[in-house]
Amino acid sequence: MNRIPLRQAARTLRIQILRHNPRDPDSQPRLQTFEIEEADAMTLFIALTEIRERQDPSLQFDFVCRAGICGSCGMIINGRPGLACRTLTRDLPEQITLAPLPAFELIGDLSVNTGKWMRGMSERLETWVHSQNLESLDIDAMEAAMEPELAEQIYELERCIECGCCVAACGTARMREDFVGAVGLNQVTRFRLDPRDERSDAAFYELVGDESGVFGCMTLLGCEDMCPKDLPLATQIAFLRRRMAATT
Ligand code: SF4
Ligand code: F3S
Ligand code: FES
């Protein structure tokens, strides 16, 4: 006889959130606990939205796409960086603690300014194709076909969504404000691979051949463990470091 499986009772989640508004001189960092009933296929993003709509409209957190694409919803989830929109509450215990990503400017509660950090990194590493053809608007040369395997390799590295989880998970980034992080070194690897970019290895060395770049990485591996896009970050950094060491 087929038995109909008994439906498990919904859990009551206790979500503890680190609250702080740095623009309010009277605000002190504090943990605030909210209780909500868990729903089927509930993500942390849905839980936070429910808290904001039904319990506290002042709760700050970021999101845009709700699909793991925009990189806005990174936060510390029970001690580990992750994306709220891709984290199912059923994969977490009933007691959940949320905090903003460290290493980034705090906007308020769970909202941090990853955009400012990423822009600074991007300007410093000049993360765009450097090419005479681009300057002379030689579009045919810029659109010349590249080997599919190489295009695939570049595409793999371009899957980064700049969520900041690798920076938040990195001990070096926490100790050195000028460290470009696994996300920055991933960008350098991406443009080094690109045949349209005319920069030499020596030029890339100028950008990241010191302790704020490849030689600051202590191979702690948190970046690769926490990257929601499963990018091979530590492997790329090790490869880049070997190339840079050979450049000197
Ligand atoms: Fe996020 Fe991964 Fe990109 Fe780091 S490398 S910013 S963890 S997607
Ligand atoms: Fe940091 Fe990743 Fe290196 S965690 S120390 S960038 S291997
Ligand atoms: Fe876009 Fe989570 S809301 S990645």
Coordinates of C-alpha atoms and ligand atoms in Angstrom, one line a residue:
M1 CA 0.0 0.0 0.0
N2 CA 1.4 3.4 -0.9
R3 CA 1.6 5.8 2.1
I4 CA 1.2 9.5 1.7
P5 CA 4.3 11.0 3.4
L6 CA 3.4 13.1 6.4
R7 CA 4.1 16.8 5.9
Q8 CA 6.6 18.2 8.3
A9 CA 5.4 21.0 10.6
A10 CA 6.6 24.4 9.5
R11 CA 9.5 25.6 11.5
T12 CA 9.7 28.9 13.3
L13 CA 12.9 30.6 12.3
R14 CA 14.7 32.9 14.7
I15 CA 16.6 35.3 12.5
Q16 CA 19.2 37.4 14.4
I17 CA 20.3 40.5 12.5
L18 CA 23.2 42.8 13.2
R19 CA 21.6 46.3 13.1
H20 CA 23.4 49.6 12.8
N21 CA 22.9 52.9 11.0
P22 CA 26.4 54.6 10.7
R23 CA 24.7 57.8 9.6
D24 CA 22.8 58.1 12.9
P25 CA 25.1 59.3 15.7
D26 CA 22.9 57.6 18.3
S27 CA 22.9 54.2 16.6
Q28 CA 24.9 51.5 18.3
P29 CA 25.5 48.1 16.7
R30 CA 23.1 45.6 18.2
L31 CA 21.6 42.2 17.4
Q32 CA 17.9 42.1 16.9
T33 CA 15.9 38.9 16.6
F34 CA 12.9 38.3 14.4
E35 CA 10.7 35.2 14.3
I36 CA 9.0 34.1 11.2
E37 CA 7.2 31.0 10.0
E38 CA 9.2 29.1 7.4
A39 CA 7.5 28.6 4.0
D40 CA 8.2 26.0 1.3
A41 CA 11.3 26.9 -0.8
M42 CA 11.8 30.0 1.3
T43 CA 15.1 31.8 0.6
L44 CA 16.8 34.2 3.0
F45 CA 15.8 37.0 0.6
I46 CA 12.1 36.1 0.9
A47 CA 12.5 35.8 4.7
L48 CA 14.1 39.3 4.9
T49 CA 11.4 40.8 2.6
E50 CA 8.7 39.3 4.9
I51 CA 10.4 40.8 8.0
R52 CA 10.7 44.2 6.3
E53 CA 7.1 44.1 5.1
R54 CA 5.5 42.8 8.3
Q55 CA 7.7 43.6 11.2
D56 CA 10.3 46.3 10.5
P57 CA 10.2 48.6 7.4
S58 CA 13.5 50.2 8.5
L59 CA 15.5 47.0 7.9
Q60 CA 18.2 47.6 5.2
F61 CA 19.4 45.0 2.8
D62 CA 20.2 45.0 -0.9
F63 CA 18.8 43.0 -3.8
V64 CA 18.1 43.5 -7.5
C65 CA 17.8 40.3 -9.5
R66 CA 16.8 37.7 -6.9
A67 CA 18.5 35.1 -9.1
G68 CA 22.2 35.1 -8.2
I69 CA 23.1 37.4 -11.1
C70 CA 23.5 41.0 -9.8
G71 CA 25.7 40.2 -6.8
S72 CA 23.9 42.7 -4.5
C73 CA 22.6 40.4 -1.7
G74 CA 25.9 39.2 -0.3
M75 CA 26.0 38.9 3.5
I76 CA 27.4 36.9 6.3
I77 CA 25.1 33.9 6.9
N78 CA 25.9 32.0 10.1
G79 CA 29.5 33.1 9.9
R80 CA 30.0 32.5 6.1
P81 CA 29.7 34.9 3.2
G82 CA 26.9 34.0 0.8
L83 CA 24.0 35.3 -1.4
A84 CA 20.7 35.8 0.4
C85 CA 18.7 35.1 -2.7
R86 CA 20.4 31.8 -3.4
T87 CA 20.3 30.5 0.2
L88 CA 17.3 28.3 1.1
T89 CA 16.3 28.5 4.8
R90 CA 15.7 24.7 4.8
D91 CA 19.5 24.3 4.4
L92 CA 20.0 26.3 7.6
P93 CA 19.2 25.6 11.3
E94 CA 16.2 27.4 12.9
Q95 CA 18.6 29.9 14.5
I96 CA 20.1 32.1 11.8
T97 CA 22.5 35.0 12.3
L98 CA 23.0 37.6 9.6
A99 CA 25.6 40.3 9.4
P100 CA 26.9 42.7 6.7
L101 CA 29.9 41.7 4.6
P102 CA 33.1 43.0 6.3
A103 CA 35.7 44.9 4.3
F104 CA 33.1 47.1 2.6
E105 CA 31.7 50.5 3.7
L106 CA 28.5 49.9 5.7
I107 CA 25.4 51.7 4.4
G108 CA 23.1 50.3 7.1
D109 CA 22.2 46.9 8.7
L110 CA 23.0 44.3 5.9
S111 CA 23.6 46.8 3.2
V112 CA 27.2 47.5 2.2
N113 CA 28.8 49.6 -0.6
T114 CA 30.4 46.8 -2.7
G115 CA 30.0 49.1 -5.8
K116 CA 32.4 51.7 -4.4
W117 CA 35.0 49.1 -3.6
M118 CA 34.6 47.3 -7.0
R119 CA 34.9 50.6 -8.9
G120 CA 38.1 51.5 -7.0
M121 CA 39.6 48.1 -7.8
S122 CA 38.5 48.3 -11.4
E123 CA 40.0 51.8 -11.9
R124 CA 43.3 50.8 -10.2
L125 CA 43.6 47.6 -12.3
E126 CA 42.3 49.3 -15.5
T127 CA 39.9 46.4 -16.1
W128 CA 39.1 47.2 -19.7
V129 CA 40.7 46.1 -23.0
H130 CA 43.8 48.2 -23.8
S131 CA 44.2 48.3 -27.6
Q132 CA 45.3 50.7 -30.3
N133 CA 42.5 49.2 -32.5
L134 CA 40.0 50.4 -29.9
E135 CA 41.5 53.8 -29.9
S136 CA 41.5 54.0 -33.7
L137 CA 37.9 52.5 -33.7
D138 CA 39.1 49.6 -35.9
I139 CA 36.0 47.6 -35.2
D140 CA 36.9 44.8 -37.6
A141 CA 40.1 44.2 -35.8
M142 CA 38.4 44.3 -32.4
E143 CA 35.8 41.8 -33.6
A144 CA 38.2 39.3 -35.0
A145 CA 37.3 35.8 -34.0
M146 CA 39.3 34.1 -31.3
E147 CA 39.8 30.4 -30.7
P148 CA 36.6 29.0 -29.1
E149 CA 38.6 27.3 -26.3
L150 CA 40.2 30.7 -25.4
A151 CA 36.8 32.5 -25.6
E152 CA 35.4 29.8 -23.3
Q153 CA 38.3 30.3 -20.8
I154 CA 37.7 34.1 -20.8
Y155 CA 33.9 33.6 -20.4
E156 CA 34.5 31.3 -17.4
L157 CA 36.3 34.1 -15.6
E158 CA 33.7 36.7 -16.7
R159 CA 31.0 34.9 -14.7
C160 CA 32.1 36.9 -11.6
I161 CA 29.1 38.9 -10.4
E162 CA 31.3 41.2 -8.1
C163 CA 29.3 40.1 -5.0
G164 CA 32.3 40.6 -2.7
C165 CA 32.0 37.2 -0.9
C166 CA 35.6 36.4 -1.8
V167 CA 36.9 39.6 -0.3
A168 CA 34.8 39.1 2.9
A169 CA 36.2 35.6 3.2
C170 CA 39.9 36.6 2.7
G171 CA 42.2 37.1 5.7
T172 CA 44.6 39.3 3.6
A173 CA 41.7 41.6 2.5
R174 CA 40.8 42.0 6.2
M175 CA 44.4 43.0 7.1
R176 CA 45.3 45.1 4.1
E177 CA 42.9 47.7 2.8
D178 CA 44.9 48.0 -0.5
F179 CA 44.7 44.3 -1.3
V180 CA 42.9 43.9 -4.7
G181 CA 41.3 40.6 -3.6
A182 CA 40.6 37.4 -5.5
V183 CA 38.0 39.4 -7.6
G184 CA 40.7 41.8 -8.7
L185 CA 43.3 39.1 -9.5
N186 CA 40.6 37.3 -11.4
Q187 CA 40.1 40.4 -13.5
V188 CA 43.9 40.6 -14.2
T189 CA 43.9 37.0 -15.3
R190 CA 40.9 37.6 -17.6
F191 CA 42.5 40.6 -19.4
R192 CA 45.9 38.8 -19.6
L193 CA 44.2 36.0 -21.5
D194 CA 42.4 38.4 -23.9
P195 CA 44.3 38.6 -27.2
R196 CA 42.8 42.0 -27.9
D197 CA 44.5 43.5 -24.8
E198 CA 48.0 44.7 -25.8
R199 CA 49.3 45.0 -22.3
S200 CA 52.5 43.1 -21.7
D201 CA 53.2 40.8 -18.7
A202 CA 55.5 43.6 -17.4
A203 CA 52.5 46.0 -17.5
F204 CA 50.3 43.6 -15.5
Y205 CA 53.2 43.1 -13.1
E206 CA 53.3 46.8 -12.5
L207 CA 49.6 46.6 -11.5
V208 CA 49.6 43.5 -9.2
G209 CA 53.2 42.4 -8.7
D210 CA 53.5 43.3 -5.1
E211 CA 51.9 42.6 -1.7
S212 CA 48.7 44.4 -2.5
G213 CA 48.4 42.0 -5.4
V214 CA 49.5 38.4 -6.1
F215 CA 52.3 38.4 -3.5
G216 CA 49.8 39.4 -0.7
C217 CA 47.7 36.3 -1.2
M218 CA 48.5 33.8 1.5
T219 CA 46.7 30.9 -0.2
L220 CA 44.0 30.9 2.5
L221 CA 41.5 29.5 -0.1
G222 CA 38.4 31.2 1.6
C223 CA 37.8 33.0 -1.7
E224 CA 37.4 29.9 -3.7
D225 CA 35.4 28.1 -1.0
M226 CA 32.9 30.9 -0.7
C227 CA 32.6 32.1 -4.3
P228 CA 28.9 31.5 -5.3
K229 CA 29.9 31.1 -8.9
D230 CA 32.5 28.4 -8.1
L231 CA 35.3 30.3 -9.9
P232 CA 38.7 28.6 -9.7
L233 CA 40.1 31.6 -7.9
A234 CA 43.0 30.1 -5.9
T235 CA 44.2 28.2 -9.0
Q236 CA 44.2 31.3 -11.1
I237 CA 46.1 33.3 -8.4
A238 CA 48.7 30.6 -8.1
F239 CA 49.2 30.6 -11.9
L240 CA 49.4 34.4 -12.0
R241 CA 51.9 34.3 -9.2
R242 CA 54.2 31.9 -11.0
R243 CA 54.0 34.0 -14.2
M244 CA 54.8 37.2 -12.2
A245 CA 57.7 35.5 -10.4
A246 CA 59.1 34.5 -13.8
T247 CA 58.7 38.1 -15.1
T248 CA 61.1 39.5 -12.5
Ligands
SF4_1 FE1 31.8 37.0 -6.0 FE2 33.2 35.0 -6.9 FE3 33.3 37.3 -8.1 FE4 34.4 37.0 -5.7 S1 35.0 36.0 -7.7 S2 33.2 38.7 -6.4 S3 33.0 35.6 -4.8 S4 31.5 36.0 -8.0
F3S2 FE1 42.7 35.5 0.2 FE2 42.0 33.7 -1.6 FE3 44.5 34.3 -1.3 S1 41.2 33.9 0.5 S2 44.7 34.9 0.8 S3 42.9 35.7 -2.0 S4 43.7 32.3 -1.8
FES3 FE1 21.0 39.5 -7.2 FE2 21.0 38.1 -5.0 S1 19.6 39.7 -5.5 S2 22.5 38.1 -6.6

